[in-house]
Coordinates of C-alpha atoms in Angstrom, one line a residue:
M96 CA 0.8 17.6 -7.3
T97 CA 2.4 17.3 -3.9
A98 CA 5.9 18.6 -3.1
Q99 CA 7.0 14.7 -2.8
S100 CA 5.9 14.1 -6.3
E101 CA 7.5 17.3 -7.8
A102 CA 11.0 16.5 -6.2
A103 CA 11.0 12.8 -7.4
A104 CA 13.1 11.7 -9.9
P105 CA 11.3 10.8 -13.6
D106 CA 10.6 7.3 -13.9
P107 CA 12.5 5.9 -16.9
G108 CA 9.8 3.4 -17.5
P109 CA 10.2 -0.1 -18.8
A110 CA 13.4 -1.1 -20.8
P111 CA 13.2 -1.3 -24.6
T112 CA 13.0 -5.1 -24.5
V113 CA 10.1 -5.0 -22.0
R114 CA 8.4 -2.3 -23.9
G115 CA 8.7 -4.4 -27.2
T116 CA 7.4 -7.6 -25.5
L117 CA 4.3 -5.7 -24.0
R118 CA 3.5 -4.0 -27.3
L119 CA 3.7 -7.4 -28.9
A120 CA 1.5 -8.8 -26.3
L121 CA -1.1 -5.9 -26.9
V122 CA -1.0 -6.2 -30.7
V123 CA -1.7 -10.1 -30.3
G124 CA -4.4 -9.2 -27.8
A125 CA -5.8 -6.7 -30.3
L126 CA -6.1 -9.3 -33.0
G127 CA -7.8 -11.6 -30.5
V128 CA -10.3 -9.0 -29.2
V129 CA -10.7 -6.0 -31.5
F130 CA -10.8 -7.6 -35.1
G131 CA -13.1 -10.5 -34.4
D132 CA -16.2 -9.0 -35.7
I133 CA -14.9 -7.5 -39.0
G134 CA -12.5 -10.4 -39.4
T135 CA -15.3 -13.0 -39.8
S136 CA -17.4 -11.1 -42.5
P137 CA -15.8 -12.8 -45.4
I138 CA -17.7 -16.1 -44.2
Y139 CA -21.1 -14.7 -45.2
A140 CA -20.8 -11.2 -46.9
L141 CA -20.2 -12.1 -50.5
Q142 CA -22.7 -15.3 -50.4
T143 CA -25.4 -12.7 -49.0
L144 CA -25.0 -10.3 -51.7
F145 CA -25.7 -13.0 -54.4
N146 CA -28.1 -14.9 -52.3
P147 CA -31.3 -15.6 -54.4
A148 CA -33.4 -15.7 -51.2
D149 CA -32.4 -12.0 -50.6
P150 CA -35.3 -9.5 -51.0
H151 CA -33.2 -7.7 -53.7
P152 CA -30.4 -10.2 -54.9
V153 CA -27.5 -9.1 -57.2
P154 CA -27.7 -10.9 -60.5
I155 CA -24.6 -12.9 -61.2
D156 CA -22.2 -11.8 -64.2
D157 CA -18.7 -10.5 -64.7
N158 CA -19.5 -6.8 -64.2
N159 CA -21.4 -7.2 -61.0
V160 CA -18.7 -9.3 -59.5
Y161 CA -16.0 -7.0 -60.4
G162 CA -17.9 -4.1 -59.4
L163 CA -18.9 -5.5 -55.8
V164 CA -15.4 -6.7 -55.1
S165 CA -14.3 -3.3 -56.1
V166 CA -17.0 -1.6 -53.8
I167 CA -16.1 -3.8 -50.8
F168 CA -12.4 -3.0 -51.3
W169 CA -12.9 0.8 -51.4
S170 CA -15.5 0.6 -48.7
L171 CA -13.0 -1.0 -46.4
M172 CA -10.3 1.6 -47.7
I173 CA -12.6 4.5 -46.9
V174 CA -14.5 3.5 -43.8
V175 CA -11.8 1.6 -41.8
T176 CA -8.4 2.7 -43.1
I177 CA -9.0 6.3 -44.0
F178 CA -11.6 7.4 -41.6
Y179 CA -11.4 5.3 -38.6
V180 CA -7.7 4.3 -38.4
S181 CA -6.1 7.5 -39.9
L182 CA -8.6 9.9 -38.6
A183 CA -11.1 9.1 -36.0
M184 CA -8.8 7.2 -33.7
R185 CA -6.7 10.5 -33.3
A186 CA -9.8 12.0 -31.5
D187 CA -9.2 10.4 -28.1
N188 CA -10.2 11.3 -24.5
D189 CA -7.0 10.5 -22.5
G190 CA -6.5 7.5 -24.6
E191 CA -10.1 6.3 -24.8
G192 CA -11.8 6.0 -28.0
G193 CA -15.3 5.6 -29.4
I194 CA -18.3 7.7 -29.8
M195 CA -18.4 8.6 -26.1
A196 CA -14.8 10.0 -26.4
L197 CA -16.1 12.6 -29.2
I198 CA -18.9 13.7 -26.9
T199 CA -16.3 14.2 -24.0
L200 CA -14.3 16.5 -26.2
L201 CA -17.4 18.4 -27.4
R202 CA -18.5 18.9 -23.9
R203 CA -15.2 20.3 -22.5
H204 CA -15.2 23.0 -25.3
R205 CA -18.9 24.1 -25.3
T206 CA -18.9 27.9 -25.0
G207 CA -20.9 30.9 -26.1
R208 CA -23.0 30.5 -29.3
S209 CA -21.6 27.1 -29.9
R210 CA -23.2 25.6 -26.8
R211 CA -26.7 24.8 -28.1
T212 CA -25.2 23.3 -31.2
T213 CA -22.6 21.3 -28.9
L214 CA -25.4 20.0 -26.7
L215 CA -27.6 18.8 -29.7
L216 CA -24.7 17.1 -31.2
A217 CA -24.0 15.5 -28.0
A218 CA -27.5 14.1 -27.8
F219 CA -26.9 13.0 -31.3
G220 CA -23.8 11.0 -30.2
I221 CA -25.8 9.6 -27.3
F222 CA -28.2 8.1 -29.7
G223 CA -25.0 6.7 -31.7
A224 CA -23.7 5.1 -28.5
A225 CA -27.1 3.6 -27.9
L226 CA -27.1 2.3 -31.5
F227 CA -23.6 0.7 -30.6
L228 CA -25.2 -0.9 -27.5
G229 CA -27.7 -2.6 -29.7
D230 CA -25.0 -3.9 -32.1
S231 CA -23.3 -5.3 -28.7
M232 CA -26.4 -7.4 -28.3
I233 CA -27.0 -8.5 -31.9
T234 CA -23.5 -9.2 -33.0
P235 CA -22.8 -12.0 -30.4
A236 CA -26.2 -13.6 -31.1
I237 CA -25.7 -13.8 -34.8
S238 CA -21.9 -14.5 -34.8
V239 CA -22.3 -17.5 -32.3
L240 CA -25.6 -18.7 -34.1
S241 CA -23.7 -18.8 -37.4
A242 CA -20.8 -20.4 -36.0
V243 CA -22.9 -23.2 -34.4
E244 CA -25.1 -23.4 -37.6
G245 CA -21.9 -24.1 -39.3
L246 CA -21.7 -27.5 -37.6
K247 CA -24.6 -28.6 -39.9
V248 CA -22.1 -28.7 -42.6
I249 CA -20.5 -31.7 -40.9
D250 CA -23.6 -33.6 -39.9
P251 CA -27.2 -32.2 -40.4
R252 CA -28.2 -34.1 -37.4
F253 CA -26.9 -31.3 -35.2
D254 CA -29.7 -29.1 -36.4
V255 CA -31.8 -29.8 -33.0
W256 CA -28.8 -29.0 -31.0
V257 CA -28.0 -25.5 -32.4
I258 CA -30.1 -23.5 -30.0
P259 CA -28.9 -25.3 -26.8
I260 CA -25.1 -25.3 -27.9
T261 CA -25.4 -21.7 -28.9
A262 CA -26.9 -20.8 -25.5
V263 CA -24.1 -22.8 -23.6
I264 CA -21.3 -21.1 -25.7
I265 CA -22.7 -17.6 -24.8
V266 CA -23.0 -18.3 -21.0
L267 CA -19.5 -19.5 -21.2
L268 CA -18.2 -16.4 -23.1
F269 CA -19.7 -13.9 -20.7
G270 CA -18.7 -15.9 -17.8
F271 CA -15.1 -15.6 -18.9
Q272 CA -15.2 -11.8 -19.2
R273 CA -14.2 -11.2 -15.5
K274 CA -10.8 -12.7 -16.5
G275 CA -10.1 -9.5 -18.3
T276 CA -9.5 -8.6 -22.0
A277 CA -5.7 -8.9 -21.6
T278 CA -6.2 -12.6 -20.7
I279 CA -8.9 -13.1 -23.3
G280 CA -6.7 -11.6 -25.9
R281 CA -3.8 -13.9 -25.2
L282 CA -6.0 -16.9 -25.6
F283 CA -7.9 -15.7 -28.7
G284 CA -5.0 -13.7 -30.2
P285 CA -3.3 -16.9 -31.5
V286 CA -6.4 -18.3 -33.0
M287 CA -7.3 -15.2 -34.8
I288 CA -3.7 -15.0 -36.1
A289 CA -4.2 -18.5 -37.7
W290 CA -7.6 -17.1 -38.8
F291 CA -6.3 -14.3 -40.8
L292 CA -3.4 -16.1 -42.2
T293 CA -5.8 -18.8 -43.3
L294 CA -8.1 -16.0 -45.0
A295 CA -4.9 -14.8 -46.8
V296 CA -3.8 -18.3 -47.9
L297 CA -7.4 -19.2 -49.2
G298 CA -7.7 -16.0 -51.0
I299 CA -4.4 -16.4 -52.8
G300 CA -5.4 -19.9 -54.0
G301 CA -8.5 -18.4 -55.2
I302 CA -7.0 -15.4 -57.1
S303 CA -4.6 -17.9 -58.9
T304 CA -7.4 -19.4 -60.5
H305 CA -8.6 -16.3 -62.0
P306 CA -6.0 -13.5 -61.8
E307 CA -7.9 -10.9 -63.8
I308 CA -9.9 -10.2 -60.4
L309 CA -6.9 -8.0 -59.5
R310 CA -8.5 -5.4 -61.9
A311 CA -11.3 -4.9 -59.2
L312 CA -8.5 -2.8 -57.3
S313 CA -9.2 0.1 -59.7
P314 CA -12.0 2.5 -58.5
T315 CA -13.3 2.7 -62.0
Y316 CA -15.1 -0.8 -61.3
A317 CA -16.8 0.5 -58.3
V318 CA -18.0 3.5 -59.9
A319 CA -19.2 1.9 -62.8
F320 CA -21.2 -0.6 -60.9
L321 CA -22.6 2.3 -58.5
F322 CA -23.8 4.6 -61.3
G323 CA -24.3 2.2 -64.3
H324 CA -26.3 -0.1 -62.3
F325 CA -27.7 1.9 -59.5
H326 CA -31.1 0.1 -59.2
I327 CA -29.0 -3.0 -58.2
A328 CA -26.2 -1.4 -56.5
F329 CA -28.4 0.6 -54.0
F330 CA -30.1 -2.3 -52.5
A331 CA -26.7 -4.2 -52.7
L332 CA -24.9 -1.6 -50.3
A333 CA -27.0 -2.8 -47.4
A334 CA -25.2 -6.1 -47.6
V335 CA -21.8 -4.6 -48.4
V336 CA -22.2 -3.1 -44.8
L337 CA -21.6 -6.5 -43.5
T338 CA -17.9 -6.3 -44.7
F339 CA -17.1 -3.4 -42.2
T340 CA -19.2 -4.4 -39.1
G341 CA -16.9 -4.2 -36.3
A342 CA -15.2 -0.7 -37.7
E343 CA -16.9 1.2 -34.7
A344 CA -15.4 -1.6 -32.3
L345 CA -11.7 -0.7 -33.4
Y346 CA -12.3 2.8 -32.2
A347 CA -14.5 2.0 -29.0
D348 CA -11.8 -0.7 -28.0
M349 CA -8.8 1.8 -28.4
G350 CA -8.5 2.2 -24.8
H351 CA -8.2 -1.4 -24.3
F352 CA -5.0 -1.8 -26.3
G353 CA -4.1 1.6 -27.7
R354 CA -4.1 3.3 -31.2
R355 CA -0.7 2.3 -32.4
N356 CA -1.3 -1.4 -31.5
I357 CA -4.6 -1.7 -33.3
T358 CA -3.2 0.3 -36.5
T359 CA -0.2 -2.1 -36.7
G360 CA -2.8 -5.2 -36.5
W361 CA -5.1 -3.8 -39.3
I362 CA -2.3 -2.6 -41.5
L363 CA 0.0 -5.6 -41.4
L364 CA -2.3 -8.4 -41.3
V365 CA -6.1 -7.8 -41.1
F366 CA -6.8 -5.6 -43.9
P367 CA -4.5 -7.6 -46.3
A368 CA -6.0 -10.8 -45.3
L369 CA -9.7 -9.6 -45.8
L370 CA -8.8 -8.1 -49.3
L371 CA -7.0 -11.2 -50.3
N372 CA -9.9 -13.4 -49.4
Y373 CA -12.6 -11.2 -50.8
M374 CA -10.7 -11.1 -54.1
G375 CA -10.2 -15.0 -54.0
Q376 CA -14.0 -15.5 -53.6
G377 CA -14.8 -13.0 -56.4
A378 CA -12.5 -15.2 -58.5
M379 CA -14.2 -18.4 -57.6
I380 CA -17.7 -16.9 -58.5
L381 CA -16.1 -15.6 -61.8
Q382 CA -14.8 -19.2 -62.5
S383 CA -18.4 -20.8 -62.0
P384 CA -21.4 -19.1 -60.9
A385 CA -22.6 -22.2 -58.9
N386 CA -19.7 -21.3 -56.4
V387 CA -22.0 -18.5 -55.1
S388 CA -23.6 -21.2 -52.7
G389 CA -20.5 -20.8 -50.6
P390 CA -17.6 -19.2 -52.0
F391 CA -15.9 -18.9 -48.5
F392 CA -15.7 -22.6 -47.9
L393 CA -15.3 -23.7 -51.4
L394 CA -11.9 -21.6 -51.5
A395 CA -10.6 -24.7 -49.4
P396 CA -9.9 -28.0 -51.0
E397 CA -12.3 -30.6 -49.9
W398 CA -10.0 -32.4 -47.5
G399 CA -9.6 -28.9 -45.6
R400 CA -13.3 -28.0 -45.3
I401 CA -14.0 -29.7 -42.1
P402 CA -10.9 -28.0 -40.3
L403 CA -11.9 -24.7 -41.9
T404 CA -15.4 -25.0 -40.5
V405 CA -14.1 -25.6 -36.9
L406 CA -11.7 -22.9 -37.3
A407 CA -14.4 -20.5 -38.7
T408 CA -16.6 -21.6 -35.8
A409 CA -13.9 -20.5 -33.2
A410 CA -13.5 -17.3 -35.3
T411 CA -17.2 -16.4 -35.1
V412 CA -17.5 -17.0 -31.4
I413 CA -14.4 -14.8 -30.8
A414 CA -16.1 -12.0 -33.1
S415 CA -18.5 -11.5 -30.2
Q416 CA -15.6 -10.4 -28.1
A417 CA -15.0 -7.0 -30.1
V418 CA -18.4 -5.5 -29.4
I419 CA -18.5 -6.9 -25.7
T420 CA -15.3 -4.9 -24.8
G421 CA -16.3 -2.1 -26.9
A422 CA -19.6 -2.1 -24.7
Y423 CA -17.6 -1.9 -21.5
S424 CA -15.9 1.2 -22.8
V425 CA -19.1 2.9 -24.0
A426 CA -20.7 2.2 -20.5
S427 CA -17.8 3.2 -18.5
Q428 CA -17.5 6.7 -20.3
A429 CA -21.3 7.1 -20.3
S430 CA -21.1 6.6 -16.3
K431 CA -18.2 9.2 -16.2
L432 CA -20.1 11.6 -18.2
G433 CA -23.2 11.3 -16.2
Y434 CA -25.4 9.5 -18.6
L435 CA -25.6 6.1 -16.4
P436 CA -25.2 5.6 -12.7
R437 CA -21.6 5.0 -11.0
L438 CA -21.0 1.3 -12.0
R439 CA -18.7 -1.1 -10.6
I440 CA -15.7 -1.5 -12.9
S441 CA -12.8 -3.7 -12.6
H442 CA -9.4 -2.8 -14.3
T443 CA -7.7 -5.8 -15.5
S444 CA -4.4 -4.6 -16.5
E445 CA -1.5 -2.6 -15.2
H446 CA -0.4 -1.4 -18.6
E447 CA -3.6 0.0 -20.3
I448 CA -6.0 2.1 -18.4
G449 CA -9.0 0.7 -20.7
Q450 CA -8.8 -2.8 -20.0
I451 CA -11.7 -3.0 -17.9
Y452 CA -14.7 -5.4 -16.9
V453 CA -18.1 -4.0 -16.1
P454 CA -20.1 -6.7 -14.2
W455 CA -23.6 -5.2 -14.6
I456 CA -23.1 -4.5 -18.4
N457 CA -21.9 -8.0 -18.8
W458 CA -24.8 -9.7 -17.5
M459 CA -27.3 -7.5 -19.1
L460 CA -25.7 -8.1 -22.2
M461 CA -25.8 -11.8 -21.8
V462 CA -29.5 -12.0 -20.9
S463 CA -30.1 -9.6 -24.1
V464 CA -28.2 -11.9 -26.5
L465 CA -29.7 -15.3 -25.0
T466 CA -33.2 -13.4 -25.5
L467 CA -32.5 -12.7 -29.1
V468 CA -31.2 -16.2 -29.6
F469 CA -34.2 -17.8 -28.3
A470 CA -36.5 -15.2 -30.0
F471 CA -35.0 -15.2 -33.6
R472 CA -33.5 -19.0 -33.4
S473 CA -31.2 -18.4 -36.6
S474 CA -28.7 -16.1 -38.0
A475 CA -30.7 -15.6 -40.9
S476 CA -33.6 -14.0 -39.2
L477 CA -31.1 -11.5 -37.6
A478 CA -29.1 -10.9 -40.7
Y479 CA -31.1 -7.9 -41.8
A480 CA -30.7 -6.1 -38.4
Y481 CA -27.0 -6.3 -38.6
G482 CA -26.2 -3.3 -40.7
M483 CA -28.5 -0.7 -39.4
A484 CA -26.8 -0.2 -36.0
V485 CA -23.5 -0.3 -37.6
I486 CA -24.0 2.4 -40.2
G487 CA -26.1 4.4 -37.9
T488 CA -23.3 4.7 -35.7
I489 CA -20.6 5.4 -38.2
T490 CA -22.6 8.2 -39.7
I491 CA -23.0 9.8 -36.4
V492 CA -19.3 9.5 -35.6
T493 CA -18.5 11.0 -38.9
V494 CA -20.6 14.1 -38.1
L495 CA -19.1 14.5 -34.5
Y496 CA -15.6 14.2 -35.8
C497 CA -16.0 16.8 -38.5
Y498 CA -17.3 19.2 -35.7
V499 CA -14.5 18.4 -33.4
A500 CA -11.9 18.8 -36.3
R501 CA -13.4 22.3 -37.1
R502 CA -14.1 23.7 -33.7
L503 CA -11.5 22.2 -31.5
W504 CA -8.5 21.6 -33.8
N505 CA -9.3 24.8 -36.2
A506 CA -9.0 22.6 -39.3
P507 CA -9.6 24.6 -42.6
R508 CA -13.2 25.1 -43.3
W509 CA -12.8 24.1 -46.9
L510 CA -11.1 20.8 -45.9
V511 CA -13.7 20.1 -43.4
L512 CA -16.6 20.7 -45.9
T513 CA -15.0 19.0 -48.7
G514 CA -13.5 15.7 -46.9
G515 CA -16.2 15.6 -44.2
G516 CA -18.8 16.2 -46.9
L517 CA -17.6 13.2 -49.1
L518 CA -17.4 10.8 -46.0
L519 CA -20.8 11.8 -44.9
A520 CA -22.4 11.4 -48.3
F521 CA -20.8 7.8 -48.6
D522 CA -22.2 6.9 -45.1
L523 CA -25.6 8.3 -45.8
L524 CA -25.8 6.4 -48.9
F525 CA -25.3 3.1 -47.1
L526 CA -27.7 4.4 -44.3
A527 CA -30.4 4.9 -47.0
A528 CA -29.7 1.5 -48.5
N529 CA -30.4 -0.1 -45.1
T530 CA -33.7 1.7 -44.5
T531 CA -35.0 -0.5 -47.2
K532 CA -34.6 -3.5 -44.8
L533 CA -36.6 -2.0 -42.0
V534 CA -39.4 -4.5 -42.5
H535 CA -37.0 -7.3 -42.8
G536 CA -35.4 -6.8 -39.3
A537 CA -33.6 -3.3 -39.3
W538 CA -36.1 -2.0 -37.0
L539 CA -34.6 -4.2 -34.0
P540 CA -31.5 -2.2 -33.6
L541 CA -33.5 1.0 -33.8
V542 CA -35.7 -0.3 -30.9
I543 CA -33.0 -1.2 -28.8
G544 CA -31.2 2.2 -29.6
I545 CA -33.9 4.4 -28.7
T546 CA -34.6 2.3 -25.5
A547 CA -30.8 2.6 -24.5
F548 CA -31.0 6.4 -25.5
T549 CA -34.1 7.1 -23.4
V550 CA -32.6 5.4 -20.3
M551 CA -29.4 7.5 -20.9
V552 CA -30.9 11.0 -21.4
T553 CA -33.4 10.4 -18.5
W554 CA -30.6 9.4 -16.1
Q555 CA -28.7 12.5 -17.2
R556 CA -31.7 14.8 -16.8
G557 CA -32.8 13.3 -13.4
R558 CA -29.2 13.7 -12.0
E559 CA -29.2 17.4 -13.0
I560 CA -32.3 17.7 -10.9
V561 CA -31.0 15.7 -8.0
T562 CA -27.6 17.7 -8.0
A563 CA -29.2 20.9 -8.1
E564 CA -31.3 20.1 -5.2
R565 CA -28.6 18.5 -3.2
L566 CA -26.2 21.5 -3.6
R567 CA -28.9 23.7 -2.5
R568 CA -29.4 21.7 0.6
E569 CA -25.7 21.2 1.2
G570 CA -24.9 24.8 1.3
P571 CA -21.4 26.3 1.1
L572 CA -18.9 24.5 3.3
D573 CA -17.0 27.7 4.4
E574 CA -20.2 29.4 5.4
F575 CA -21.2 26.3 7.5
L576 CA -17.7 26.2 9.2
S577 CA -18.1 29.9 10.0
R578 CA -21.5 29.4 11.6
L579 CA -20.1 26.4 13.6
Q580 CA -17.4 28.6 14.8
Q581 CA -19.9 31.0 16.0
G582 CA -21.9 28.5 17.8
E583 CA -24.5 27.7 15.5
P584 CA -25.8 25.0 15.7
K585 CA -25.2 24.4 19.2
V586 CA -23.5 21.0 19.4
A587 CA -22.0 18.8 22.1
Q588 CA -18.4 17.7 21.3
V589 CA -17.7 13.9 21.6
P590 CA -14.3 12.2 21.3
G591 CA -13.1 10.4 18.2
T592 CA -12.8 11.1 14.7
A593 CA -15.7 11.6 12.0
V594 CA -14.9 11.0 8.4
F595 CA -17.4 12.6 6.0
L596 CA -17.1 11.6 2.3
N597 CA -17.7 14.5 0.0
R598 CA -17.0 15.6 -3.7
G599 CA -14.7 18.6 -2.8
T600 CA -14.4 21.5 -0.4
I601 CA -17.2 23.7 -2.1
T602 CA -20.1 22.3 -0.1
A603 CA -20.8 21.0 3.1
P604 CA -21.6 17.2 3.1
L605 CA -25.2 16.3 3.7
A606 CA -24.2 13.7 6.5
M607 CA -22.2 16.2 8.3
R608 CA -24.9 18.8 8.3
A609 CA -27.6 16.4 9.4
N610 CA -25.5 15.1 12.2
M611 CA -24.9 18.5 13.6
E612 CA -28.1 20.1 13.0
R613 CA -30.3 17.1 13.9
N614 CA -28.3 15.1 16.3
H615 CA -26.4 18.2 17.7
V616 CA -23.0 16.6 18.2
R617 CA -19.6 16.7 16.5
H618 CA -16.6 14.7 16.9
A619 CA -13.4 16.1 18.2
K620 CA -11.7 15.5 14.9
I621 CA -13.6 15.9 11.7
V622 CA -12.2 14.8 8.1
V623 CA -13.9 16.0 4.9
M624 CA -12.4 13.6 2.5
S625 CA -12.7 13.6 -1.4
V626 CA -11.5 10.7 -3.5
E627 CA -9.8 11.2 -7.0
T628 CA -8.8 8.5 -9.5
E629 CA -5.6 9.2 -11.5
P630 CA -4.7 7.8 -15.0
V631 CA -1.9 5.7 -13.8
P632 CA -2.0 2.1 -12.4
R633 CA -0.8 3.1 -9.0
V634 CA -0.1 6.2 -7.0
P635 CA 2.9 5.8 -4.5
D636 CA 2.2 6.1 -0.9
A637 CA 4.2 9.3 -0.7
E638 CA 1.8 11.1 -3.1
R639 CA -1.4 9.3 -1.9
V640 CA -3.0 12.1 0.2
I641 CA -3.0 15.8 0.3
V642 CA -4.2 17.4 3.7
R643 CA -5.2 20.8 4.7
C644 CA -6.8 22.5 7.6
L645 CA -10.2 24.1 7.2
G646 CA -10.5 26.9 9.6
A647 CA -8.3 27.5 12.5
A648 CA -6.0 24.6 13.5
D649 CA -7.4 24.1 17.0
E650 CA -10.8 23.3 15.6
G651 CA -9.6 20.0 14.3
I652 CA -11.3 20.1 11.0
V653 CA -9.3 19.0 7.9
H654 CA -9.9 18.2 4.2
V655 CA -8.2 15.2 2.8
T656 CA -7.8 14.5 -0.9
A657 CA -7.2 10.9 -1.5
R658 CA -5.6 9.8 -4.9
F659 CA -5.6 6.3 -6.2
G660 CA -4.4 4.7 -9.4
Y661 CA -6.8 3.1 -11.6
M662 CA -5.6 -0.5 -10.9
E663 CA -5.9 0.2 -7.0
P664 CA -9.0 -0.4 -4.6
Q665 CA -10.3 3.0 -3.3
D666 CA -9.5 2.1 0.4
V667 CA -10.5 5.2 2.3
P668 CA -9.2 3.7 6.0
A669 CA -5.7 3.0 4.5
A670 CA -5.6 6.7 3.0
L671 CA -6.6 8.1 6.3
R672 CA -3.7 6.2 8.1
L673 CA -1.3 7.9 5.6
A674 CA -3.1 11.1 6.1
K675 CA -2.4 10.7 10.0
E676 CA 1.3 10.9 9.4
Q677 CA 1.1 14.4 7.9
T678 CA 1.5 17.4 10.1
A679 CA -2.2 18.6 9.3
G680 CA -3.5 15.2 10.1
R681 CA -1.8 14.5 13.4
G682 CA -4.3 13.9 16.2
L683 CA -6.6 12.0 14.4
K684 CA -7.8 8.9 16.4
L685 CA -8.1 6.3 13.9
R686 CA -8.9 3.5 16.5
D687 CA -12.1 5.6 17.3
T688 CA -13.1 6.5 13.7
T689 CA -16.6 6.5 12.4
Y690 CA -17.3 7.0 8.7
F691 CA -20.4 8.9 7.5
L692 CA -22.0 8.3 4.1
S693 CA -24.8 10.7 2.7
T694 CA -27.4 8.6 0.7
I695 CA -30.2 9.8 -1.4
Q696 CA -33.7 8.3 -1.5
L697 CA -35.6 9.3 -4.6
R698 CA -39.2 9.6 -5.0
G699 CA -41.5 11.2 -7.6
G700 CA -42.8 14.5 -6.7
P701 CA -45.6 16.6 -8.2
E702 CA -43.2 19.2 -9.7
P703 CA -43.3 18.7 -13.5
T704 CA -39.4 18.4 -13.8
M705 CA -40.0 15.4 -16.0
A706 CA -42.7 13.2 -17.3
S707 CA -44.2 10.5 -14.7
W708 CA -42.9 7.8 -16.7
R709 CA -39.4 9.2 -16.9
K710 CA -39.3 9.9 -13.2
R711 CA -40.2 6.2 -12.5
L712 CA -37.4 5.2 -15.0
F713 CA -34.8 7.5 -13.4
I714 CA -35.7 5.9 -10.1
A715 CA -35.6 2.4 -11.3
T716 CA -32.2 3.0 -13.1
A717 CA -30.7 4.3 -9.6
H718 CA -31.1 1.0 -8.0
I719 CA -28.0 -0.3 -10.3
T720 CA -25.6 2.2 -8.7
A721 CA -22.7 0.6 -7.1
D722 CA -22.7 0.3 -3.1
A723 CA -20.4 3.3 -1.7
A724 CA -19.4 1.4 1.5
D725 CA -18.1 -1.5 -0.4
H726 CA -16.5 0.5 -3.1
F727 CA -14.6 2.6 -0.5
K728 CA -13.7 -0.3 1.6
L729 CA -15.6 1.2 4.8
P730 CA -15.8 -1.0 7.8
R731 CA -19.6 -1.8 8.0
D732 CA -19.5 -1.8 11.9
R733 CA -18.4 1.8 11.9
T734 CA -20.2 3.2 9.0
V735 CA -23.2 5.3 9.5
I736 CA -25.5 6.1 6.7
I737 CA -27.5 9.2 6.8
G738 CA -30.4 9.4 4.4
S739 CA -32.0 12.4 2.8
Q740 CA -35.0 12.2 0.3
I741 CA -35.2 14.1 -2.8
E742 CA -38.1 14.5 -5.1
V743 CA -37.5 14.4 -8.8

């Protein structure tokens, strides 16, 4: 912190009324973005469980209905309410949630004997993040397909239009993402509020026809179903996962809307609405087994089924938003951790740092989702692929959370072993059930996950190789300046100011070293500039830059640290103008400034650092890195890019 910031009066923050309005807006936004996936499960979950076309259908009788409704209730309670909302969402990385936040916490505290375990768990977590990216591709495809297929209920002639309409909706959905999750949440929030209220009202109506269904709240029915009919219950668990798809999105999207706002929406509206609706559907099936063909829509009176179909269509389209925004969070955090290249990220809110838009991820997801739609052509074909990615990610999050609780928070060993063991056993039971669906489509998220995992670990390994070689070539900055002071290398001084962007003050920028050693020139004034991003929307100009001399004052070499808020463009020329006003920065001739960037050209080398195919993959991935000159707002006509070639 600078002296100015230390002396500044504390910001009292927004007034209580403003804070309340902002929180209400974020809760509504969370309802529109975060809960779409888990909130639309009642449309198909129970129907899938009792579907006679399923490879392992559940016979319809009173015990099975009570048992399954009880299993659904306790699954939502254990997985979502207890684990994610009450426990996992407390493990955040500066407000960011999701599996990448857990990996960050692990990497911050890897020491001594635990280092190898930590690295192994981090790799395990990266695979979980890769599975979540697979879920981010499958969920929009199956959600939008199921929504558009619902139009056939109104008129079967829409059948030939299902794929074209689905494709148009997907393109529009992804095209609208650049508006930001805050804007999307304000638009989708009221629709989802109407949706959850409709779920609750329909559920209450169903319960009134068979109030005995309320007995399913007792865990004895779930236990009796699981252990008394295990040969049926085990296969049914693969479909029960459908009721909590989207649980990981709650955690991953925490940075978008905040833990408190997501918790409020879940406890006060979403969970009660889901519970009432599942129980209402169970009551309908108990009343007549024939209702299993469509228990959700049969909850509505005949006159209300067309409006309900339209509302369900809108809700399932919105469901795609939860995993899309979650994918942005995962990609952003993976980039910061070094598992993906630097991506162009747009921050879309002044109140929540996590509300972001990542263009490259957005368009990659859109192409992937469209590919799945045209390849599988129906939601039924994708149904069995749905659960594997979800439960795989949840299981990995459970393992990482237990390790964080024990190693970082010093939770009692008995508590971690007991509580974590029970949670993990619960997850593994669901995971085992989903392996029975591998030949029916569950292989798809595994293939996507393995592919994404390979890209991320390859980039991380390649980056380590390049960084080590770059540090070797750059050498210590102090040593380079000392040699320069002694006249090595011999250089001619030219007027003007040269700005070299660097990651700190430890090493000499490659561009500065190359300019002096190869061109044998130096500018009268030299600025080594580092750029830092602060976790606030904007940094005041008085706190923007920190300037200090490198070496003797008459040598004209200074280091500038430029600090930007996450909502601000990282405008290096503007920061340099502020640096000129400070004592150490006076004498900088900004009208005659040249900006130097170091760029690395990668090529595969003979050294066995990685397999040849991984080298090619790493080099190909490097092409998506955001352009540095554009990112830092450098004038193209005064920017010099000095390249260096590194073999991997």
